[in-house]
Every structure is written in C-alpha cells, then in structure tokens.
Short mmCIF file of N, CA and C in Angstrom, two decimals:
data_model
loop_
_atom_site.label_atom_id
_atom_site.label_comp_id
_atom_site.label_asym_id
_atom_site.label_seq_id
_atom_site.Cartn_x
_atom_site.Cartn_y
_atom_site.Cartn_z
N MET A 48 0.92 -1.18 -0.19
CA MET A 48 -0.12 -0.07 0.25
C MET A 48 1.07 1.30 -0.07
N ALA A 49 2.00 1.30 0.82
CA ALA A 49 3.08 2.26 0.85
C ALA A 49 3.38 2.85 -0.50
N ALA A 50 3.83 1.89 -1.22
CA ALA A 50 4.39 1.90 -3.18
C ALA A 50 2.99 2.31 -3.73
N LEU A 51 1.88 2.20 -3.22
CA LEU A 51 0.82 2.81 -3.63
C LEU A 51 0.69 3.57 -3.89
N GLY A 52 1.05 4.46 -2.47
CA GLY A 52 0.94 5.90 -2.08
C GLY A 52 1.96 7.16 -2.42
N LEU A 53 3.02 6.45 -2.48
CA LEU A 53 3.78 7.11 -2.87
C LEU A 53 3.63 6.80 -4.87
N LEU A 54 3.38 6.26 -4.96
CA LEU A 54 3.27 5.94 -6.49
C LEU A 54 2.13 6.81 -7.09
N LEU A 55 0.92 7.38 -6.49
CA LEU A 55 0.32 8.45 -6.55
C LEU A 55 0.51 9.71 -6.57
N GLU A 56 1.43 9.88 -5.38
CA GLU A 56 2.36 11.25 -5.20
C GLU A 56 3.09 11.39 -5.69
N ARG A 57 4.02 10.69 -6.66
CA ARG A 57 4.80 11.04 -7.95
C ARG A 57 4.19 11.12 -9.11
N SER A 58 3.15 11.17 -9.24
CA SER A 58 2.27 11.00 -10.17
C SER A 58 0.99 12.27 -10.20
N LYS A 59 0.89 12.99 -9.05
CA LYS A 59 0.80 13.83 -8.85
C LYS A 59 1.96 14.93 -9.34
N GLU A 60 2.69 14.62 -8.50
CA GLU A 60 4.15 15.66 -8.53
C GLU A 60 4.27 15.82 -10.57
N ILE A 61 4.06 15.12 -10.86
CA ILE A 61 4.81 15.13 -12.46
C ILE A 61 3.71 15.58 -12.91
N ALA A 62 1.98 15.49 -12.62
CA ALA A 62 1.25 16.52 -13.36
C ALA A 62 1.67 17.63 -13.38
N ARG A 63 1.88 18.44 -11.99
CA ARG A 63 2.15 19.52 -11.71
C ARG A 63 3.14 20.24 -12.45
N ILE A 64 4.41 19.38 -12.22
CA ILE A 64 5.39 19.84 -13.09
C ILE A 64 4.96 20.07 -14.57
N GLY A 65 4.48 18.62 -15.41
CA GLY A 65 3.62 19.23 -16.90
C GLY A 65 2.47 20.12 -16.85
N ASN A 66 1.64 20.52 -16.00
CA ASN A 66 1.30 21.99 -16.33
C ASN A 66 1.91 23.11 -16.13
N ALA A 67 3.01 22.98 -15.39
CA ALA A 67 4.12 24.20 -14.95
C ALA A 67 4.60 24.92 -16.37
N LEU A 68 4.65 23.54 -17.04
CA LEU A 68 5.95 23.71 -18.23
C LEU A 68 4.89 23.85 -19.22
N GLU A 69 3.73 23.61 -19.40
CA GLU A 69 2.63 23.89 -19.87
C GLU A 69 2.64 25.61 -20.09
N ILE A 70 2.16 25.70 -18.53
CA ILE A 70 2.04 27.23 -18.35
C ILE A 70 3.41 28.16 -19.03
N ALA A 71 4.28 27.76 -18.93
CA ALA A 71 5.96 28.62 -18.86
C ALA A 71 5.77 28.50 -20.89
N THR A 72 5.38 26.85 -21.73
CA THR A 72 5.47 27.61 -22.95
C THR A 72 4.61 28.25 -23.35
N VAL A 73 3.05 28.12 -22.97
CA VAL A 73 2.44 29.29 -23.52
C VAL A 73 2.84 30.70 -23.31
N GLU A 74 3.88 31.06 -22.45
CA GLU A 74 3.94 32.34 -21.82
C GLU A 74 5.00 32.83 -22.99
N TYR A 75 6.00 31.82 -22.87
CA TYR A 75 7.04 32.18 -23.76
C TYR A 75 6.73 32.58 -25.30
N ILE A 76 5.83 31.24 -25.68
CA ILE A 76 4.99 31.99 -27.29
C ILE A 76 4.24 33.00 -27.21
N MET A 77 4.10 33.36 -25.93
CA MET A 77 2.88 34.88 -26.10
C MET A 77 4.18 36.06 -25.91
N SER A 78 5.13 35.76 -25.66
CA SER A 78 6.00 36.83 -25.54
C SER A 78 7.22 36.34 -26.95
N ARG A 79 7.38 35.65 -27.13
CA ARG A 79 7.94 35.99 -28.78
C ARG A 79 7.19 36.69 -29.55
N LEU A 80 5.23 36.33 -29.46
CA LEU A 80 4.55 36.97 -30.81
C LEU A 80 4.73 38.52 -30.57
N THR A 81 4.35 38.71 -28.63
CA THR A 81 4.54 39.80 -28.33
C THR A 81 5.54 40.95 -29.27
N SER A 82 6.88 40.03 -29.05
CA SER A 82 7.95 40.64 -29.29
C SER A 82 8.17 41.07 -31.58
N PHE A 83 7.17 40.70 -31.89
CA PHE A 83 7.08 40.87 -33.30
C PHE A 83 5.84 42.12 -33.80
N ASP A 84 5.67 42.80 -32.31
CA ASP A 84 4.35 43.86 -32.61
C ASP A 84 5.47 45.03 -33.43
N GLY A 85 6.40 45.73 -33.38
CA GLY A 85 7.17 46.88 -34.11
C GLY A 85 7.07 47.72 -33.01
N GLY A 86 6.70 47.91 -32.24
CA GLY A 86 6.25 48.79 -31.45
C GLY A 86 5.35 49.53 -31.85
N ASP A 87 4.45 49.00 -32.63
CA ASP A 87 3.10 49.37 -32.51
C ASP A 87 2.14 49.49 -31.46
N GLN A 88 2.11 50.53 -30.94
CA GLN A 88 1.20 51.17 -30.18
C GLN A 88 -0.07 50.41 -30.14
N ASP A 89 -1.31 50.14 -30.99
CA ASP A 89 -2.25 49.45 -31.35
C ASP A 89 -2.02 48.03 -30.98
N VAL A 90 -1.06 47.70 -32.18
CA VAL A 90 -1.36 46.06 -31.99
C VAL A 90 -0.95 45.63 -30.50
N ARG A 91 0.34 46.34 -29.46
CA ARG A 91 0.38 45.91 -28.26
C ARG A 91 -1.11 45.95 -27.48
N LYS A 92 -1.88 47.07 -27.84
CA LYS A 92 -3.26 46.94 -27.52
C LYS A 92 -4.09 46.20 -27.74
N LEU A 93 -4.19 45.62 -29.14
CA LEU A 93 -4.85 44.59 -29.04
C LEU A 93 -4.46 42.79 -28.68
N LEU A 94 -3.10 42.79 -28.59
CA LEU A 94 -2.31 42.00 -28.05
C LEU A 94 -3.07 41.72 -26.89
N SER A 95 -2.84 42.75 -25.62
CA SER A 95 -3.36 42.92 -24.53
C SER A 95 -4.76 42.48 -24.47
N HIS A 96 -5.40 42.43 -25.25
CA HIS A 96 -6.49 43.09 -25.20
C HIS A 96 -7.54 41.68 -25.29
N PHE A 97 -6.76 40.65 -26.54
CA PHE A 97 -6.71 39.16 -26.85
C PHE A 97 -6.24 38.39 -25.68
N LYS A 98 -5.01 38.66 -24.87
CA LYS A 98 -4.16 37.89 -24.68
C LYS A 98 -4.63 36.25 -24.42
N PHE A 99 -5.77 35.80 -23.93
CA PHE A 99 -6.69 35.07 -23.54
C PHE A 99 -7.12 33.84 -24.53
N GLU A 100 -7.80 35.11 -25.96
CA GLU A 100 -7.77 33.96 -26.80
C GLU A 100 -6.86 33.50 -27.56
N VAL A 101 -5.63 34.58 -27.82
CA VAL A 101 -4.24 34.06 -28.30
C VAL A 101 -3.55 32.18 -27.70
N LYS A 102 -3.88 32.44 -26.43
CA LYS A 102 -2.90 31.67 -25.42
C LYS A 102 -4.34 30.35 -25.40
N ALA A 103 -5.52 30.81 -25.53
CA ALA A 103 -6.13 29.10 -26.57
C ALA A 103 -5.89 28.89 -27.18
N ILE A 104 -5.74 29.81 -28.28
CA ILE A 104 -5.06 28.88 -29.22
C ILE A 104 -4.10 28.57 -29.74
N ILE A 105 -2.93 28.83 -28.56
CA ILE A 105 -1.48 28.60 -29.00
C ILE A 105 -1.61 26.97 -28.00
N ARG A 106 -2.48 26.90 -26.59
CA ARG A 106 -2.48 25.75 -25.92
C ARG A 106 -3.28 24.87 -27.24
N THR A 107 -3.96 24.77 -28.10
CA THR A 107 -4.78 24.35 -28.83
C THR A 107 -4.08 23.78 -29.75
N ILE A 108 -3.48 24.40 -30.32
CA ILE A 108 -1.87 23.75 -31.17
C ILE A 108 -1.17 22.82 -30.75
N HIS A 109 -0.50 23.88 -29.45
CA HIS A 109 0.43 22.70 -28.82
C HIS A 109 -0.07 21.23 -28.46
N GLU A 110 -1.61 21.68 -28.10
CA GLU A 110 -1.75 20.00 -27.41
C GLU A 110 -2.61 19.41 -29.07
N ASP A 111 -2.54 19.85 -29.84
CA ASP A 111 -3.16 19.05 -31.00
C ASP A 111 -2.05 18.40 -31.70
N ALA A 112 -0.41 18.50 -32.06
CA ALA A 112 0.62 18.38 -32.19
C ALA A 112 2.27 18.48 -31.36
N ALA A 113 2.69 17.51 -32.42
CA ALA A 113 4.03 17.48 -31.37
C ALA A 113 4.56 19.05 -31.79
N TRP A 114 5.21 19.24 -30.42
CA TRP A 114 6.26 20.97 -31.07
C TRP A 114 7.26 20.84 -31.87
N ASP A 115 7.13 21.05 -33.00
CA ASP A 115 8.31 21.26 -34.16
C ASP A 115 8.30 22.78 -34.27
N GLN A 116 9.26 22.79 -35.26
CA GLN A 116 9.54 24.05 -35.98
C GLN A 116 8.33 25.03 -36.54
N ASP A 117 7.20 23.80 -37.38
CA ASP A 117 6.64 24.79 -37.84
C ASP A 117 5.25 24.93 -36.79
N SER A 118 5.03 24.27 -35.65
CA SER A 118 4.09 25.03 -34.97
C SER A 118 3.81 27.16 -34.63
N MET A 119 5.24 27.66 -34.60
CA MET A 119 4.90 28.73 -34.97
C MET A 119 3.97 29.66 -35.76
N VAL A 120 4.54 28.37 -37.10
CA VAL A 120 3.57 29.25 -38.44
C VAL A 120 2.73 29.04 -37.87
N ARG A 121 1.89 27.33 -37.29
CA ARG A 121 0.14 26.98 -37.72
C ARG A 121 -0.24 27.80 -36.44
N ILE A 122 0.25 28.57 -35.29
CA ILE A 122 -0.12 29.77 -34.42
C ILE A 122 -0.18 30.80 -35.34
N LEU A 123 0.60 31.25 -35.98
CA LEU A 123 0.19 32.50 -36.73
C LEU A 123 -0.59 32.30 -37.65
N GLU A 124 -1.15 31.08 -38.30
CA GLU A 124 -1.62 31.28 -39.27
C GLU A 124 -3.19 30.86 -38.60
N ALA A 125 -3.18 30.45 -37.73
CA ALA A 125 -4.68 30.28 -36.92
C ALA A 125 -5.14 31.71 -36.39
N CYS A 126 -3.65 32.52 -35.73
CA CYS A 126 -4.67 33.82 -35.47
C CYS A 126 -4.76 34.86 -36.58
N TYR A 127 -4.44 34.36 -37.68
CA TYR A 127 -4.46 35.44 -38.63
C TYR A 127 -6.15 34.67 -39.41
N VAL A 128 -6.26 33.83 -39.22
CA VAL A 128 -7.64 33.56 -39.51
C VAL A 128 -8.94 34.30 -38.48
N GLN A 129 -8.65 33.80 -37.14
CA GLN A 129 -9.10 34.47 -35.98
C GLN A 129 -9.72 36.01 -36.47
N ALA A 130 -8.23 36.92 -36.53
CA ALA A 130 -8.01 37.95 -37.31
C ALA A 130 -9.34 38.70 -38.48
N PHE A 131 -9.33 37.62 -39.24
CA PHE A 131 -10.51 37.86 -39.88
C PHE A 131 -11.99 37.67 -39.61
N TYR A 132 -12.19 36.31 -38.76
CA TYR A 132 -13.43 35.43 -38.87
C TYR A 132 -13.94 35.18 -37.90
N GLY A 133 -12.86 35.35 -36.84
CA GLY A 133 -13.46 34.55 -35.56
C GLY A 133 -13.10 35.03 -34.01
N ASP A 134 -12.75 34.96 -32.94
CA ASP A 134 -12.77 35.85 -31.84
C ASP A 134 -11.26 36.28 -32.31
N LEU A 135 -10.57 37.09 -32.87
CA LEU A 135 -9.86 38.20 -32.51
C LEU A 135 -9.83 39.39 -33.80
N ARG A 136 -11.18 39.34 -34.36
CA ARG A 136 -11.36 40.42 -34.61
C ARG A 136 -11.46 41.56 -34.24
N ALA A 137 -10.61 42.63 -34.90
CA ALA A 137 -10.60 44.43 -33.89
C ALA A 137 -11.83 44.91 -33.75
N GLU A 138 -12.76 44.29 -34.79
CA GLU A 138 -14.16 45.17 -34.28
C GLU A 138 -14.52 45.06 -33.14
N ASP A 139 -14.34 43.56 -32.11
CA ASP A 139 -14.81 43.71 -30.89
C ASP A 139 -14.00 44.18 -29.97
N TYR A 140 -12.59 44.62 -30.25
CA TYR A 140 -11.93 45.45 -29.25
C TYR A 140 -12.47 47.13 -29.64
N PHE A 141 -12.85 47.09 -30.80
CA PHE A 141 -13.30 48.89 -30.74
C PHE A 141 -14.90 48.81 -30.21
N THR A 142 -15.58 47.71 -30.36
CA THR A 142 -16.54 47.58 -29.58
C THR A 142 -16.69 47.79 -28.14
N ALA A 143 -16.14 46.98 -27.38
CA ALA A 143 -15.39 46.97 -26.13
C ALA A 143 -15.35 48.30 -25.48
N SER A 144 -14.37 49.10 -26.30
CA SER A 144 -13.79 49.72 -26.17
C SER A 144 -14.73 51.08 -26.06
N TYR A 145 -15.20 50.94 -27.42
CA TYR A 145 -16.62 52.04 -27.16
C TYR A 145 -17.61 52.09 -25.99
N GLU A 146 -17.82 50.51 -26.19
CA GLU A 146 -19.29 50.70 -24.53
C GLU A 146 -18.35 51.07 -23.40
N ALA A 147 -17.21 51.03 -23.48
CA ALA A 147 -16.63 51.69 -21.86
C ALA A 147 -16.31 52.70 -21.70
N ARG A 148 -16.18 53.43 -23.21
CA ARG A 148 -16.44 54.65 -23.09
C ARG A 148 -17.38 55.80 -22.71
N LEU A 149 -18.77 55.37 -23.33
CA LEU A 149 -20.08 55.26 -22.80
C LEU A 149 -20.63 55.58 -21.41
N GLU A 150 -20.17 54.76 -20.56
CA GLU A 150 -20.24 54.29 -19.53
C GLU A 150 -20.57 55.48 -18.65
N SER A 151 -19.45 55.87 -17.95
CA SER A 151 -19.18 57.06 -17.04
C SER A 151 -20.37 58.53 -17.14
N PRO A 152 -20.69 58.68 -18.44
CA PRO A 152 -21.09 60.18 -18.84
C PRO A 152 -22.63 59.56 -18.68
N TYR A 153 -22.86 58.78 -19.22
CA TYR A 153 -24.24 58.33 -19.45
C TYR A 153 -25.07 57.25 -18.07
N ASP A 154 -24.41 57.37 -17.12
CA ASP A 154 -24.64 57.25 -15.96
C ASP A 154 -25.91 57.99 -15.11
N PRO A 155 -26.69 56.83 -14.67
CA PRO A 155 -27.99 57.08 -14.40
C PRO A 155 -27.71 58.11 -12.80
N ALA A 156 -26.85 57.47 -12.14
CA ALA A 156 -26.66 58.57 -10.91
C ALA A 156 -25.59 60.08 -11.24
N PHE A 157 -25.24 60.24 -12.55
CA PHE A 157 -24.55 61.25 -13.12
C PHE A 157 -25.37 62.42 -13.15
N GLU A 158 -24.92 63.06 -12.43
CA GLU A 158 -25.88 64.71 -12.72
C GLU A 158 -24.65 66.02 -12.31
N SER A 159 -24.44 66.45 -13.32
CA SER A 159 -23.75 67.35 -13.91
C SER A 159 -24.49 68.77 -14.09
N GLU A 160 -24.03 69.71 -13.73
CA GLU A 160 -25.07 71.08 -14.16
C GLU A 160 -24.26 71.47 -15.64
N ALA A 161 -22.89 71.20 -15.68
CA ALA A 161 -22.23 71.13 -17.67
C ALA A 161 -22.80 70.73 -18.42
N TYR A 162 -23.78 69.10 -17.94
CA TYR A 162 -24.12 68.70 -18.90
C TYR A 162 -25.63 68.64 -19.21
N TYR A 163 -26.26 69.30 -18.07
CA TYR A 163 -27.61 70.10 -18.13
C TYR A 163 -27.36 71.30 -18.95
N ASP A 164 -26.58 72.31 -18.64
CA ASP A 164 -26.50 73.56 -19.20
C ASP A 164 -26.06 73.46 -20.68
N HIS A 165 -25.12 72.58 -21.37
CA HIS A 165 -24.86 72.09 -22.33
C HIS A 165 -26.19 71.24 -23.35
N GLU A 166 -26.91 70.90 -22.54
CA GLU A 166 -28.39 70.06 -23.06
C GLU A 166 -29.25 71.64 -23.34
N ASN A 167 -29.36 72.52 -22.21
CA ASN A 167 -29.97 73.34 -22.80
C ASN A 167 -29.79 74.47 -23.92
N ARG A 168 -27.87 74.37 -23.69
CA ARG A 168 -28.06 75.47 -25.06
C ARG A 168 -27.62 74.99 -26.22
N LEU A 169 -28.19 73.45 -26.42
CA LEU A 169 -28.53 73.09 -27.95
C LEU A 169 -30.04 73.24 -27.98
N GLN A 170 -30.70 73.55 -27.22
CA GLN A 170 -32.23 73.52 -27.28
C GLN A 170 -32.10 75.14 -27.81
N ILE A 171 -31.94 75.51 -27.48
CA ILE A 171 -31.73 77.10 -27.34
C ILE A 171 -30.44 77.71 -28.71
N ASP A 172 -29.43 77.24 -28.64
CA ASP A 172 -28.95 77.77 -29.98
C ASP A 172 -28.53 76.36 -30.97
N VAL A 173 -29.23 76.71 -31.99
CA VAL A 173 -29.48 76.06 -33.36
C VAL A 173 -28.00 76.25 -34.05
N ASP A 174 -27.42 77.17 -34.52
CA ASP A 174 -25.70 77.45 -34.55
C ASP A 174 -24.51 76.20 -33.71
N HIS A 175 -25.04 76.08 -32.50
CA HIS A 175 -23.84 75.50 -31.69
C HIS A 175 -24.55 74.12 -31.64
N ALA A 176 -25.78 74.25 -31.90
CA ALA A 176 -26.26 72.56 -32.48
C ALA A 176 -26.05 71.65 -33.53
N GLU A 177 -25.67 72.52 -34.52
CA GLU A 177 -24.94 72.16 -35.57
C GLU A 177 -23.43 72.02 -35.28
N ALA A 178 -22.65 72.89 -34.98
CA ALA A 178 -21.52 73.23 -34.87
C ALA A 178 -21.30 71.89 -34.38
N GLN A 179 -21.88 71.40 -32.96
CA GLN A 179 -21.64 69.84 -32.52
C GLN A 179 -21.81 68.84 -33.16
N SER A 180 -22.71 69.27 -33.90
CA SER A 180 -23.23 67.79 -34.92
C SER A 180 -22.15 67.32 -35.93
N MET A 181 -21.47 68.59 -36.13
CA MET A 181 -20.45 68.26 -37.32
C MET A 181 -19.41 68.17 -36.63
N CYS A 182 -18.66 68.47 -35.83
CA CYS A 182 -17.80 68.29 -34.61
C CYS A 182 -17.70 66.92 -34.44
N SER A 183 -19.31 66.08 -34.27
CA SER A 183 -19.30 64.62 -33.77
C SER A 183 -19.46 63.85 -35.53
N GLN A 184 -19.52 64.58 -36.26
CA GLN A 184 -19.17 64.05 -37.39
C GLN A 184 -17.92 63.38 -37.77
N ARG A 185 -17.30 64.68 -37.43
CA ARG A 185 -15.78 64.53 -37.92
C ARG A 185 -15.03 63.60 -36.94
N ARG A 186 -15.37 63.50 -35.87
CA ARG A 186 -14.47 63.01 -34.63
C ARG A 186 -14.94 61.41 -35.58
N SER A 187 -16.70 60.80 -35.43
CA SER A 187 -16.63 59.57 -35.93
C SER A 187 -16.06 59.55 -36.93
N ALA A 188 -15.79 60.08 -38.08
CA ALA A 188 -15.38 59.49 -39.41
C ALA A 188 -13.79 59.65 -38.99
N ALA A 189 -13.00 60.70 -38.23
CA ALA A 189 -11.24 60.39 -37.62
C ALA A 189 -11.52 58.72 -36.71
N ARG A 190 -12.20 58.59 -36.38
CA ARG A 190 -12.29 57.21 -35.73
C ARG A 190 -12.35 56.13 -36.11
N SER A 191 -13.33 56.03 -37.38
CA SER A 191 -13.67 55.01 -38.42
C SER A 191 -12.41 54.88 -38.65
N ALA A 192 -11.49 55.93 -39.21
CA ALA A 192 -10.16 55.63 -40.33
C ALA A 192 -9.51 55.21 -39.66
N ASN A 193 -9.66 55.56 -38.09
CA ASN A 193 -8.38 55.23 -36.88
C ASN A 193 -8.27 53.85 -37.08
N GLU A 194 -9.84 53.48 -36.40
CA GLU A 194 -10.29 52.00 -36.70
C GLU A 194 -9.90 51.13 -37.77
N LYS A 195 -9.72 52.07 -39.28
CA LYS A 195 -9.60 51.15 -40.08
C LYS A 195 -8.44 50.77 -40.55
N MET A 196 -7.85 51.90 -39.74
CA MET A 196 -5.98 51.52 -40.34
C MET A 196 -5.55 50.63 -39.04
N THR A 197 -5.88 50.90 -37.71
CA THR A 197 -5.73 50.20 -36.47
C THR A 197 -5.65 48.21 -36.96
N GLU A 198 -7.14 48.37 -37.73
CA GLU A 198 -7.46 46.19 -37.76
C GLU A 198 -5.97 46.21 -39.58
N CYS A 199 -6.14 46.76 -39.96
CA CYS A 199 -5.20 46.41 -41.19
C CYS A 199 -3.54 46.24 -40.42
N ALA A 200 -3.34 46.89 -39.11
CA ALA A 200 -2.40 46.94 -38.70
C ALA A 200 -1.74 45.33 -38.04
N TRP A 201 -3.50 45.03 -37.67
CA TRP A 201 -3.67 43.91 -36.86
C TRP A 201 -3.56 42.71 -37.64
N VAL A 202 -4.40 42.42 -38.56
CA VAL A 202 -3.96 41.75 -39.63
C VAL A 202 -2.89 41.35 -40.15
N GLY A 203 -2.08 42.59 -40.42
CA GLY A 203 -1.29 42.22 -40.92
C GLY A 203 0.05 42.01 -39.89
N PHE A 204 -0.24 42.16 -38.83
CA PHE A 204 1.01 41.50 -37.89
C PHE A 204 0.77 40.27 -37.58
N TRP A 205 -0.16 39.68 -37.94
CA TRP A 205 0.06 37.70 -38.02
C TRP A 205 0.32 37.31 -39.55
#
C-alpha cells in the first residue's frame, strides 16, 4: 500500500510539473509574439485585449500536435484566420472600448450642471447644435479611419 501511495504522490507531482511546463511554454510563445509587434501601440493594445484568446489558440495547437519548427507558423496562421473571421477580430476590441467610454457620462447617477447647461444650450442655440453635430461627425469619421488603419495593422501583424 505504501508503494501505491508513493506512486500516486509522484504521479501528482509529475502532473503539476507538466502543467507548469505547459504554462511556461504558452507564456514563452506569447512573449515571442509580442516581440514581433514592431513597437506598434495599437497592435500592442490589441494583443493585450486578446491575450486570453491568443493563449487558447496556442494551447490548442500545442495540444494537437508535437512541437516542431512549424508550430509557430501554425499558431500565426490560426491567429490570422481568427483576426479575419473569429475571436480576434479588431471590431470586437473597438466595440468593447467604445461601450466602456459610454458608461460614465451616461450613468443614471451622474448629474452634472455642465451636462444640463450643454443640453439647454443645444435647445436654444441652433448654430451651436449644428457645430456640435459637425464636430461629432468629424470625430466619428476620424475614429472610423483610425479603426480601419488599426484593423489593417492587426491583420498584417499576423
């Protein structure tokens, strides 16, 4: 019985070492991927946002096949496909980022005199309302163009 207990203890220790090795391997590959970003802040933000999804892809490829020289290529190809059609779409990042920006000023508990003064001014001053609308449209167009460039850089990264 003592030998069986020792064997069970050793097998648990081997399993812990295996898990630690898998985690270290995923982290190493992730650090290699982040080293390819070329200093692009947008790509770095997207990598940070999608790090769990990228790590899941790494784990899947690592589990599916023996590790060899082509494994990194398979990871990059899988991420490239996911950047177009799957879990790594930049559009998901922009949507989450945009929604996060909307929360504080539209919080029901948020009451600011400046906010209500601005609303009253929009009702009174038609020219101000038109100027605000034009500024909003320009910001929206600039944001859209920036998102498109970031999305191209993100897909190009893979």
